XYZ file of C-alpha atoms in Angstrom:
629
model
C 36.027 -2.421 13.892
C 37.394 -5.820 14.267
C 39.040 -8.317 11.564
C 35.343 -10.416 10.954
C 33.892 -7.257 10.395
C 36.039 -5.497 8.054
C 36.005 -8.784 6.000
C 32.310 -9.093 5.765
C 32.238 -5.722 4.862
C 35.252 -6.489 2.046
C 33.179 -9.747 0.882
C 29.331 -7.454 0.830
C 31.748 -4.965 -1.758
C 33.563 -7.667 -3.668
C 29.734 -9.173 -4.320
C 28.381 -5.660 -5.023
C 31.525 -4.824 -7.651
C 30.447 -8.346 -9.378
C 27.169 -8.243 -9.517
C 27.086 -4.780 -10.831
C 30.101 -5.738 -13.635
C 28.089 -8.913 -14.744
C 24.807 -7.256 -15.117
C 26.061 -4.277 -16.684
C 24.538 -3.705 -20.248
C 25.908 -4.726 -23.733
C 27.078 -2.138 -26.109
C 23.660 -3.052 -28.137
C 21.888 -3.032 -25.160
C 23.285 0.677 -24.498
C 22.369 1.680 -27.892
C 19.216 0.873 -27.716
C 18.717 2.483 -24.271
C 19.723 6.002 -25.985
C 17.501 5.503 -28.731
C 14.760 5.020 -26.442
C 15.282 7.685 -24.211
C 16.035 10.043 -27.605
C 12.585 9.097 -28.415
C 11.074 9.260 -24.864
C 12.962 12.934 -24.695
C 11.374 13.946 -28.313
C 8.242 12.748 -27.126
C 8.459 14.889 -23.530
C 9.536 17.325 -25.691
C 6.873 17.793 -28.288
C 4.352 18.052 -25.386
C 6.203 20.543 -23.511
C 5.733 22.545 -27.004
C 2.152 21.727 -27.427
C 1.334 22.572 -23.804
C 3.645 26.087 -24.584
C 1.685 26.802 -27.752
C -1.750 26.348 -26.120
C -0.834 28.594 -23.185
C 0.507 31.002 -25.998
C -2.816 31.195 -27.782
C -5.168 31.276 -24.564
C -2.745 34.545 -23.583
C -2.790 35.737 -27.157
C -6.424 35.365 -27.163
C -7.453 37.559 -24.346
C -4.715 39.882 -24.998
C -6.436 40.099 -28.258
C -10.128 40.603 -26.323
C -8.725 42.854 -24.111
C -7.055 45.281 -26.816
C -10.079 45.379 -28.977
C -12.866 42.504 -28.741
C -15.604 44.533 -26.876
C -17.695 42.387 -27.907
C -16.101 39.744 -25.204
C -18.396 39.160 -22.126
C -15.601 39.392 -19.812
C -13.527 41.835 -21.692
C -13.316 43.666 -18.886
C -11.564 40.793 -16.649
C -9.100 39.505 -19.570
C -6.277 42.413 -18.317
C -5.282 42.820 -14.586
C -2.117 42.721 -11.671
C -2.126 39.048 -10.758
C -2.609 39.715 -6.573
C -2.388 36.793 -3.596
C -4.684 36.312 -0.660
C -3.669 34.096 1.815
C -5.891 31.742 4.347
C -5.008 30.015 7.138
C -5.538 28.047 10.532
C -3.287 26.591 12.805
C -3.318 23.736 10.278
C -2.903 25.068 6.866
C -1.898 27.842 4.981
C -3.958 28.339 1.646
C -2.826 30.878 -0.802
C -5.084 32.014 -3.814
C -4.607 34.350 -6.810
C -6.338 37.005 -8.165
C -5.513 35.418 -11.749
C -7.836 32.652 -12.124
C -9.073 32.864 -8.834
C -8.420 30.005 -7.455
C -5.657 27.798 -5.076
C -2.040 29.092 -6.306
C -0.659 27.257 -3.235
C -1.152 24.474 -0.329
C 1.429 24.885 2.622
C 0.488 21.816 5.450
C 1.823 22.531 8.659
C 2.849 20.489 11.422
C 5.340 18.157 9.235
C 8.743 18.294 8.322
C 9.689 19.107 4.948
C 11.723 16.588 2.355
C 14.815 18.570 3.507
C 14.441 19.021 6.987
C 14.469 22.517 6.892
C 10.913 23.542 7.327
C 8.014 22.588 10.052
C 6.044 22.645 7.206
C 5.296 20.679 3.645
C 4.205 22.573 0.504
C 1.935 20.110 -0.686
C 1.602 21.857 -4.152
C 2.474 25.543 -5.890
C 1.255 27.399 -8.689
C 4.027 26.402 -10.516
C 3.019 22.968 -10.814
C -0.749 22.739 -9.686
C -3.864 24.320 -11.229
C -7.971 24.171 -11.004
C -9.947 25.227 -13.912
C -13.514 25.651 -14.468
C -14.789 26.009 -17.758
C -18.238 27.287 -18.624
C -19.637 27.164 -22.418
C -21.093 30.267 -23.407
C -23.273 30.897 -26.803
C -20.984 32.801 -28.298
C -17.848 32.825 -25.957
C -16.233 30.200 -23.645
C -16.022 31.265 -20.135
C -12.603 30.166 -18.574
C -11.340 31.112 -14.840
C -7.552 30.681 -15.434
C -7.897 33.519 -18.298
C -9.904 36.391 -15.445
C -8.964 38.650 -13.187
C -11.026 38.508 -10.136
C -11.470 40.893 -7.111
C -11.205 39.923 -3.833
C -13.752 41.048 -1.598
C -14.927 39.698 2.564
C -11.563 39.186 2.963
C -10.722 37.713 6.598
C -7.820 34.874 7.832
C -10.606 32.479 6.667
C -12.994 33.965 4.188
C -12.569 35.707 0.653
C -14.730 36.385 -2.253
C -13.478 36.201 -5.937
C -15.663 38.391 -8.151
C -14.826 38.504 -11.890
C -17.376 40.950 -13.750
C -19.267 40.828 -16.893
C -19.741 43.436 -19.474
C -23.132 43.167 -19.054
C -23.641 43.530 -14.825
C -23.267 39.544 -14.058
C -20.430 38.156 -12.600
C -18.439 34.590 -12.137
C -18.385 34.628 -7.743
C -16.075 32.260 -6.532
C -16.423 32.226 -2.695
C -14.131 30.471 -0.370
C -14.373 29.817 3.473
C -11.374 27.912 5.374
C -12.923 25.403 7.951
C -11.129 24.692 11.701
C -8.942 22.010 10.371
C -7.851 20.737 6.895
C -11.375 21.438 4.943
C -12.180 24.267 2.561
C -15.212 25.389 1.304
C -16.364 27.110 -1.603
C -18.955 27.626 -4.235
C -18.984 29.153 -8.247
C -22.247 31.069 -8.811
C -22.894 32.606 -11.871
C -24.753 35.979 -11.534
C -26.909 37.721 -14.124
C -25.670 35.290 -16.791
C -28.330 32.966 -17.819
C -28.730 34.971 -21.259
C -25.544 33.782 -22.126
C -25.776 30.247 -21.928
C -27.931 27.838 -23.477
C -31.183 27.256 -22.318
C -30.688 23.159 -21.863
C -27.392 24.022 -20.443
C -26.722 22.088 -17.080
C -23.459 20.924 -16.515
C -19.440 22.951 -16.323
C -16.108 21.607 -16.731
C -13.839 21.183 -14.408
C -9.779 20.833 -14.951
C -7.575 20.400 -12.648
C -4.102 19.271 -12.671
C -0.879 18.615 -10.116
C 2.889 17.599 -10.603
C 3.006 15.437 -7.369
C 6.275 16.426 -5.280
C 8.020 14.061 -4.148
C 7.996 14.491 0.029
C 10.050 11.310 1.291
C 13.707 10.472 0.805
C 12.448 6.775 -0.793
C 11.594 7.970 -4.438
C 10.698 4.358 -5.742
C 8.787 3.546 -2.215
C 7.116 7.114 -2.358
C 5.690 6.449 -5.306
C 3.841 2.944 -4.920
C 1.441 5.360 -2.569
C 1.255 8.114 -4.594
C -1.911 8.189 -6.808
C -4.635 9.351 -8.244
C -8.005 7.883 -5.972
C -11.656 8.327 -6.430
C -14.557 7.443 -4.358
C -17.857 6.241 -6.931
C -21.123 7.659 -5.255
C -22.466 4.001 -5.315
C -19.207 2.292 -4.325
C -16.439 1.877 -2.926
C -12.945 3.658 -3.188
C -10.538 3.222 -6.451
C -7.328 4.270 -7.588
C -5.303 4.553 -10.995
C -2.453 1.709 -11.060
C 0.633 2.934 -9.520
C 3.333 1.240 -11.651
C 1.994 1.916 -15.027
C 4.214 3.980 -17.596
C 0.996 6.345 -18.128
C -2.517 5.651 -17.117
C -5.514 7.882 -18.823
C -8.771 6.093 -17.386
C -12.439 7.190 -18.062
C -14.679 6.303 -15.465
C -18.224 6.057 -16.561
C -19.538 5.954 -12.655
C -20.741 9.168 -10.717
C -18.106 10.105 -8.080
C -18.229 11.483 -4.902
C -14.731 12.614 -4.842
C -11.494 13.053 -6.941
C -8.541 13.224 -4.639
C -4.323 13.674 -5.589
C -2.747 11.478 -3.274
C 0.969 10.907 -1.746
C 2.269 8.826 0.825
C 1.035 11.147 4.163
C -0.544 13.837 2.001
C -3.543 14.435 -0.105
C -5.418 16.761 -2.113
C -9.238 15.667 -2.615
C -11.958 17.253 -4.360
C -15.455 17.256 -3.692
C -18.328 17.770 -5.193
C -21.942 18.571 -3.337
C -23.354 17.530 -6.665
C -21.711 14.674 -7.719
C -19.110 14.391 -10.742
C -20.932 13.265 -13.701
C -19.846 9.941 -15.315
C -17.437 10.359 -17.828
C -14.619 11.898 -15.806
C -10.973 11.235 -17.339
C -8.243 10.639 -14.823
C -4.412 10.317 -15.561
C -1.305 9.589 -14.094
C 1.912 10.146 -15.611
C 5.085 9.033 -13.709
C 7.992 11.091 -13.041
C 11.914 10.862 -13.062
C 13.536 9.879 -9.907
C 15.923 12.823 -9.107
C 13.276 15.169 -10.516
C 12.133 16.081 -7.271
C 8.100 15.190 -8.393
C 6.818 11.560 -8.790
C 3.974 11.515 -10.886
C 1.935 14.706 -13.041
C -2.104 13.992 -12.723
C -4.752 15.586 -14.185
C -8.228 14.668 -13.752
C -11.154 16.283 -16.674
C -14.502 16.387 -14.238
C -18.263 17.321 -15.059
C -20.301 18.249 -12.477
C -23.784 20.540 -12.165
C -24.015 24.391 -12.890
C -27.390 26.457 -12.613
C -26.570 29.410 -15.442
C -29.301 31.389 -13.649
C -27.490 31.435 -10.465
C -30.345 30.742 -7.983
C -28.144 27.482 -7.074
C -24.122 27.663 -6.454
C -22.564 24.923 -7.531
C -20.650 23.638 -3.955
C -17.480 21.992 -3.153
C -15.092 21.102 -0.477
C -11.428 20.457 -0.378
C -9.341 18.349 1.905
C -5.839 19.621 1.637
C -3.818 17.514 5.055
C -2.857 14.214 5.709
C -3.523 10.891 5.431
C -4.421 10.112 8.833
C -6.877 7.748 9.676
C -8.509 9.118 12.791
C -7.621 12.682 12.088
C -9.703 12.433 8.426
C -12.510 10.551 10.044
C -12.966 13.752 11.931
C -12.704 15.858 9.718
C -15.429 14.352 7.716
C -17.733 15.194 10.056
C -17.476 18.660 9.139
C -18.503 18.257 5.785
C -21.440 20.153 5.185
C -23.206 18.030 2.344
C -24.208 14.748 4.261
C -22.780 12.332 1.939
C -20.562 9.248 3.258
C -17.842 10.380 1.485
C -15.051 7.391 3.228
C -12.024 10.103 2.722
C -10.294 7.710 5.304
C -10.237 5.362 2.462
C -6.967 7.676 1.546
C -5.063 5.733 4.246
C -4.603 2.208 2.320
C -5.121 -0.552 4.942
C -5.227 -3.264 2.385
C -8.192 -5.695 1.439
C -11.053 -6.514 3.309
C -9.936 -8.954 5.585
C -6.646 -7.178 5.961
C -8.325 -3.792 6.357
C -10.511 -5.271 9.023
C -7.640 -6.404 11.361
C -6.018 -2.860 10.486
C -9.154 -0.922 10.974
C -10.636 -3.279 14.240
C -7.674 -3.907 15.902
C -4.509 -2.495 14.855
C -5.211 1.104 14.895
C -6.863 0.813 18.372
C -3.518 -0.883 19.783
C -1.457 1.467 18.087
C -3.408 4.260 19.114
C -3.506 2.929 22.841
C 0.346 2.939 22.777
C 0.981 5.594 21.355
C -1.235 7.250 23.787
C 1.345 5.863 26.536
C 3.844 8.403 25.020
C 6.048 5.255 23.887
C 8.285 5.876 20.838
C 7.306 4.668 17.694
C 9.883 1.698 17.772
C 8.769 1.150 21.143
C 5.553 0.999 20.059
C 5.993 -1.790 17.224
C 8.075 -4.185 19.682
C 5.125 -3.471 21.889
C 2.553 -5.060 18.950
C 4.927 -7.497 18.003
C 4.680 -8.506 21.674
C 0.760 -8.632 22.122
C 0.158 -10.272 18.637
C 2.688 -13.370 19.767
C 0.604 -13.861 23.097
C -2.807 -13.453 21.137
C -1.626 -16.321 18.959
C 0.346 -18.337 21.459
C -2.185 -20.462 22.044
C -2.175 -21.618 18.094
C 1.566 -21.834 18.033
C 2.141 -24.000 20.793
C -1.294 -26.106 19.217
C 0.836 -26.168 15.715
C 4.243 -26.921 17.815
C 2.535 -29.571 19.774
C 1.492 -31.164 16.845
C 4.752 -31.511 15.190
C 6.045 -33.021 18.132
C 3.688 -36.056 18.414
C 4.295 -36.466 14.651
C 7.946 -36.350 15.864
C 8.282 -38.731 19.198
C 5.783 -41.340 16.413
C 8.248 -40.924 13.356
C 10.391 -44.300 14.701
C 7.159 -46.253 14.848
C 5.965 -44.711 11.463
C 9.221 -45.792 9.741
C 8.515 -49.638 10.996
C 4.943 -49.943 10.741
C 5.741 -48.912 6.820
C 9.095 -49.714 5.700
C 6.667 -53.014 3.450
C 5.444 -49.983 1.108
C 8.621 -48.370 -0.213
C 7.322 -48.826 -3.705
C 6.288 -46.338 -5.713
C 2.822 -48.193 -6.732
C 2.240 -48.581 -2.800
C 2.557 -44.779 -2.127
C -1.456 -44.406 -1.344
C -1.058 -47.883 1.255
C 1.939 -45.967 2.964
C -0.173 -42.981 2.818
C -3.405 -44.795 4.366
C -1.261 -46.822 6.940
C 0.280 -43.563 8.297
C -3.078 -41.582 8.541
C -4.552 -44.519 10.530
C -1.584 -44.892 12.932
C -2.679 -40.953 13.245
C -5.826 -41.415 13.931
C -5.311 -44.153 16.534
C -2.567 -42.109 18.738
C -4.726 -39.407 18.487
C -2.180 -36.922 15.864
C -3.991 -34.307 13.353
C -0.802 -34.138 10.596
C -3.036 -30.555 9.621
C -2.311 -29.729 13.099
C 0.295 -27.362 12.588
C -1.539 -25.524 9.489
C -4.743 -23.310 10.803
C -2.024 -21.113 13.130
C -0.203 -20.625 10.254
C -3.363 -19.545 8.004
C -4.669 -17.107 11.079
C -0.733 -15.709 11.649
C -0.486 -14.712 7.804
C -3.359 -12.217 7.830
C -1.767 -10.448 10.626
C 1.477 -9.924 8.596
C -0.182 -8.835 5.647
C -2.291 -6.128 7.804
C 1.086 -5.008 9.233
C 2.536 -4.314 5.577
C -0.271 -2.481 4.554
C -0.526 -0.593 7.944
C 2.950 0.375 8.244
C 3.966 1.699 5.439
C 0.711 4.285 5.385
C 1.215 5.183 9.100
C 1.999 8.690 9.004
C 2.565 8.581 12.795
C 6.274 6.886 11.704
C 6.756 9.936 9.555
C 10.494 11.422 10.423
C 10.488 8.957 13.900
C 14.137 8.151 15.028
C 14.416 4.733 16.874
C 18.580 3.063 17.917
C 20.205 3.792 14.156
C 16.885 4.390 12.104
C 16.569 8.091 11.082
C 12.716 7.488 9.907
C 10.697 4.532 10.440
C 8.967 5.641 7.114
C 11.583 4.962 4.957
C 14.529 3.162 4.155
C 17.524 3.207 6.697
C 20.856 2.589 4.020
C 24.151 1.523 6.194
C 26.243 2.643 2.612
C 24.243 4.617 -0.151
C 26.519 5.163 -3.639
C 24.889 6.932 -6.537
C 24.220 4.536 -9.199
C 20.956 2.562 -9.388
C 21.572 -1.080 -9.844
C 18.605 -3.281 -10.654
C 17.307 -5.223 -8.508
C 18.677 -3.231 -5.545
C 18.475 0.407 -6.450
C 21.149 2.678 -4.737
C 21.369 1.575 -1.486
C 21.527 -1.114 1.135
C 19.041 -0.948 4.175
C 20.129 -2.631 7.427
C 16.646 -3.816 8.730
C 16.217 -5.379 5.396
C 19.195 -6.915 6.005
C 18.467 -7.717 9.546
C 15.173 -9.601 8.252
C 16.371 -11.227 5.612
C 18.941 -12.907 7.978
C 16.434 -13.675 10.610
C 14.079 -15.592 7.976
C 16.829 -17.592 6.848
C 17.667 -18.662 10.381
C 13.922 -19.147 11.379
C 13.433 -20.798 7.957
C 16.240 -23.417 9.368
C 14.900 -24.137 12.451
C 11.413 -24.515 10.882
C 12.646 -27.024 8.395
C 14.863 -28.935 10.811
C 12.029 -29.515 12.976
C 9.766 -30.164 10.264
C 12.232 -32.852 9.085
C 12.467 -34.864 12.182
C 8.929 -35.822 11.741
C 8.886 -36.914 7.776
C 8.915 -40.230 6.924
C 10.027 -42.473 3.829
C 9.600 -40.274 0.818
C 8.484 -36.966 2.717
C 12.199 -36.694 3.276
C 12.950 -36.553 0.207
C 10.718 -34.012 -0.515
C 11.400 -31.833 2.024
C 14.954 -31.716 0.137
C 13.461 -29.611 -2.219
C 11.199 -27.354 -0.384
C 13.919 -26.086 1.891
C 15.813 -24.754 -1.327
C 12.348 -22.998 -2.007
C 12.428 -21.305 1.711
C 15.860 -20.504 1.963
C 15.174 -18.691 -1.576
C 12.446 -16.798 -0.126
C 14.430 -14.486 2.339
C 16.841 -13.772 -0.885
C 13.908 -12.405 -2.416
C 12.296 -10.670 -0.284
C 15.827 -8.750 0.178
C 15.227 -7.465 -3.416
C 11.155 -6.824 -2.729
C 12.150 -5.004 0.925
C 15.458 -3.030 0.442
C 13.360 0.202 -0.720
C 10.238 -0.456 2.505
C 10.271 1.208 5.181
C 12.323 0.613 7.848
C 9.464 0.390 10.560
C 8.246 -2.638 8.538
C 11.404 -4.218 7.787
C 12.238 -3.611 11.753
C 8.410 -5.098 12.788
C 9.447 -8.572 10.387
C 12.806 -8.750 12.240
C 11.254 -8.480 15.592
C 8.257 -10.607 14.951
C 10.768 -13.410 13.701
C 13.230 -13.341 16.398
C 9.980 -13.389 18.936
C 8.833 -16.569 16.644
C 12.016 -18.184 16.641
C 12.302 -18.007 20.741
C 9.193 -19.019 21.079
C 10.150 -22.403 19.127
C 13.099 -22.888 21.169
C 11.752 -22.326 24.313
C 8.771 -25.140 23.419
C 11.649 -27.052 21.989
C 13.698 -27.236 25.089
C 10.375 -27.668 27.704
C 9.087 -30.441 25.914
C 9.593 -33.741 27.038
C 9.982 -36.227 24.027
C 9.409 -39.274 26.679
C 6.491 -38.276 28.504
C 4.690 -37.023 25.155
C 5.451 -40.601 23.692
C 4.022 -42.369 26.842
C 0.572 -39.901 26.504
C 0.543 -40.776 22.885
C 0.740 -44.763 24.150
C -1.696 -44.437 26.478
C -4.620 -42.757 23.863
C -3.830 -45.780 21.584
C -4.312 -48.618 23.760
C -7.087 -46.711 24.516
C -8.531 -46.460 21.274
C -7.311 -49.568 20.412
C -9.228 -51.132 23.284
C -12.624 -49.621 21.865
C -13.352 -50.990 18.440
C -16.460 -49.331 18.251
C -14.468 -45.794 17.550
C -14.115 -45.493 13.501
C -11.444 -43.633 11.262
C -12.278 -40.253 10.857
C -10.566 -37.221 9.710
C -8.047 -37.329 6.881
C -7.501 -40.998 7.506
C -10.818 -41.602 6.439
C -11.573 -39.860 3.789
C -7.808 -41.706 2.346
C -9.331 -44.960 3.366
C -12.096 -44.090 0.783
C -9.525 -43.221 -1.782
C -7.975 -46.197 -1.655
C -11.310 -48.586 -1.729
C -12.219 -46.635 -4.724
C -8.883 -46.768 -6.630
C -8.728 -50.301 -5.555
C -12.558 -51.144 -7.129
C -11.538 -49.317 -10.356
C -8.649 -50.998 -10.555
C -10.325 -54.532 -10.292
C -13.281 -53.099 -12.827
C -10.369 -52.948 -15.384
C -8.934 -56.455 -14.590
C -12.260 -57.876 -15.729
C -12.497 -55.910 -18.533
C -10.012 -57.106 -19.848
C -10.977 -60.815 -19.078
């Protein structure tokens, strides 16, 4: 380590030490904080209690049917030894339990756990997830969570929960694990219809899930993780990410209800539709808690008492793969259009179009190459600069006719350097444009198509689970951040760590920002200059913020920013050193003796439509003048 660098390094901490002393909080400030979190910790508390208490009285309730109540429908299945039965594929492991009868836990396998430890992610347990369906009875309240059911058919892929009646019927709950990541399964109802209303058409359905967090990035985690739905006649939703707590109630019918992290999701499905009226919440979590947000979702959906008709569902329980879940939807077995790849974000609809047209079908192509993932995002940066070559040199081109003419701009209108005269300037300029053949808009329309493509790589990035625990030069994980010093308090603004690509791109849109405005101020004339003053505070502000925005992305789209601006800023200097000033100037000469030998040809273009402006302003302003006469 040489002298430069341990300095920087001394100058980064001496910043960090500041920065974190000046925007320390006040004593008040700290007081305040510990009331609130008193308060938020009474509050967390008092729920914890309620949620205790109602557990309590469910248990003391059917310990109560179970001791005496024979009168209890199910008294029968209150009392029982809580058992496990376990399905699985090559993909998935699904366990169930006897108590309740339904998912206890969701192993995925194929992926690396949080710690590293594990070739496999536990996507949820029974400590922290559970499905409830609720039936209402005449006289009693059927509830799975408080049965004990028997497993029957039991294979590596099937099993049958039966819970019986007193009187012969039964709750069936039957499950069968498909090839990949899809379950399915049905609730019949069996020799029950006396027990239920006659008009009675419709169950409950609760089901709940402490999201764990999977990803080092806590904060970056959880701006994917959330609860999504798809509406039968529309598209895909989700509850807002951000929010402190969300409890939505969405009046629509929905296809599906799914729990969703970063690579990994949880959906529900209903054959029948969930009835509108469904509540959905999200409640977010502590960082250092090890979960990032508790939803719960309150679902209607149909229920035939008499049992001729099950009432069907499917699960999804794997990741958020784009391809891999378009697949799998084919194997759904209730012919709806059910868009579960909508799971994999790829931004809005011009953004997901790129994504979904293009992006993915390069990616995939590479990948298929057996590149490396950072291989594989120089490799886009690389095609996306020659697609749009063409349009940069266009825009670059531009700039440099507006450059070679800047001398002759300056003379032709050095008589309008009053501030009254700004539209004449204006109009003179546009029509010394027009007749050397310069569009000053030139430079604009590449810009316009290139900013699409950067928004459709920072939706597609992030949500590529391909980049999920991928190494490339010093990055452990593309998917996440890649700190160069981590320390454990979280200051604001920066959180608790300092990522190098961020760094990296930060630096490289400062210098590209430079060279952009340096060029862009060779060709501004009179009070343009001036102007420019002030925008080039405004870009070299940008990079600082984005360094605040970026610290906690991923590293594969901080490192696809970097590479895409270094690319950019060659590409500038290499036009910048092949083009020849003099010979552009002569070109430009020749098309405006040209046009200036052809007074037939009119003003057109921007030039025009300020030639208008003027005439007008210049009519209104004599209309006035004899007004006042």
């Amino acid at each position: 380590m040489d002298k430069n660098t341990i300095i920087g390094f001394v100058l980064i901490a001496l910043v960090l030490i500041g920065f974190s002393w000046y925007s320390q909080p006040s004593a008040e400030q700290i007081e305040a904080q510990r009331k609130e979190d008193s308060i938020a910790a009474v509050i967390k508390e008092n729920a914890a209690k309620k949620q205790q208490a109602e557990a309590e009285a469910r248990k003391a309730k059917a310990e109560e049917a179970a001791k005496g109540d024979s009168t209890s429908l199910f008294f029968s299945a209150l009392n029982g030894t809580s058992q496990q039965v376990v399905l699985k594929n090559g993909k998935v492991e699904l366990t169930f339990d006897t108590k309740g009868g339904t998912i206890s836990k969701a192993i995925i396998k194929g992926f690396e756990n949080v710690d590293n430890t594990k070739d496999e992610v536990t996507l949820f347990d029974q400590k922290t997830q559970q499905m409830n369906f609720m039936l209402a009875g005449k006289q009693d309240n059927i509830i799975t969570q408080d049965l004990y059911f028997t497993p029957s058919n039991v294979s590596d892929t099937t099993v049958t929960m039966t819970a019986q009646a007193g009187n012969g019927g039964s709750i069936v709950l039957d499950y069968r694990l498909g090839q990949d990541y899809l379950l399915h399964f049905s609730l019949t109802a069996n020799g029950l219809a006396g027990a239920f209303a006659p008009n009675y058409k419709e169950m409950d359905i609760e089901w709940s899930d402490l999201a764990r967090q999977q990803e080092r990035g806590f904060t970056f985690e959880n701006r994917y993780t959330s609860v999504t739905y798809k509406e039968k006649l529309g598209g895909t939703d989700y509850l807002n990410e951000t929010s402190e707590k969300v409890d939505e109630k969405i009046e629509e019918t929905l296809d599906w209800v799914a729990f969703k992290n970063q690579f990994f999701s949880a959906a529900l499905i209903s054959k029948d539709d969930f009835r509108g009226g469904s509540l959905l919440t999200s409640i977010p979590q502590q960082k250092g808690s090890g979960y990032l947000k508790q939803f719960n979702a309150k679902l209607k959906t149909a229920f035939d008492p008499t049992g001729v008709t099950p009432s069907e569902f499917e699960m999804y329980i794997g990741p958020n793969d784009f391809r891999l879940i378009k697949d799998v939807e084919q194997q759904s077995e209730f012919g709806k259009d059910l868009d579960l790849e909508q799971l994999v974000n790829l931004g809005w609809w011009l953004v997901r179009w790129i994504n979904r047209w293009f992006t993915i079908y390069v990616f995939d192509w590479l990948t298929s190459w057996g590149f490396g993932m950072g291989i594989v995002l120089i490799l886009i940066t690389l095609l996306l600069k020659v697609i749009t070559f063409p349009m940069v040199k266009k825009s670059y081109m531009s700039s440099a006719k507006m450059r070679v003419l800047k001398p002759k701009l300056d003379e032709a209108t050095k008589e309008y350097d009053k501030p009254e005269d700004a539209m004449k300037k204006q109009q003179a300029m546009m029509q010394m444009y027009s007749q050397y053949g310069v569009s000053p808009l030139g430079g604009c329309l590449p810009m316009l198509i290139q900013f699409p493509i950067w928004m459709a790589m920072f939706f597609f990035v992030p949500n590529a689970i391909q980049l999920r625990r991928e190494s490339f030069l010093w990055i452990d994980d593309l998917s996440t951040y890649d700190p160069i010093i981590e320390w454990g308090t979280n200051i604001w603004g920066i959180g608790d760590h300092l990522s190098l690509t961020c760094i990296l791109f930060c630096v490289s849109n400062v210098l590209y920002s430079y060279m952009t405005m340096r060029q862009q101020k060779d060709q501004m004339v009179g009070q343009q200059a001036e102007q420019m003053k002030m925008m080039q505070w405004m870009m070299y502000l940008m990079p600082v913020m984005f360094f605040f925005m970026f610290n906690d992305y991923s590293s594969g789209l901080n490192f696809y920013y970097f590479i895409s601006l270094f690319f950019s800023a060659a590409i500038m200097w290499t036009l910048r050193k092949t083009t020849n000033d003099e010979k552009l100037l002569a070109i430009l000469e020749a098309r405006y003796k040209e046009n200036k030998n052809n007074p037939t040809k009119k003003t057109s273009g921007l030039a025009a439509r300020l030639e208008a402006m003027q005439k007008q302003a210049e009519e209104l302003q004599r209309q006035r003048q004899n007004q006042k006469k």
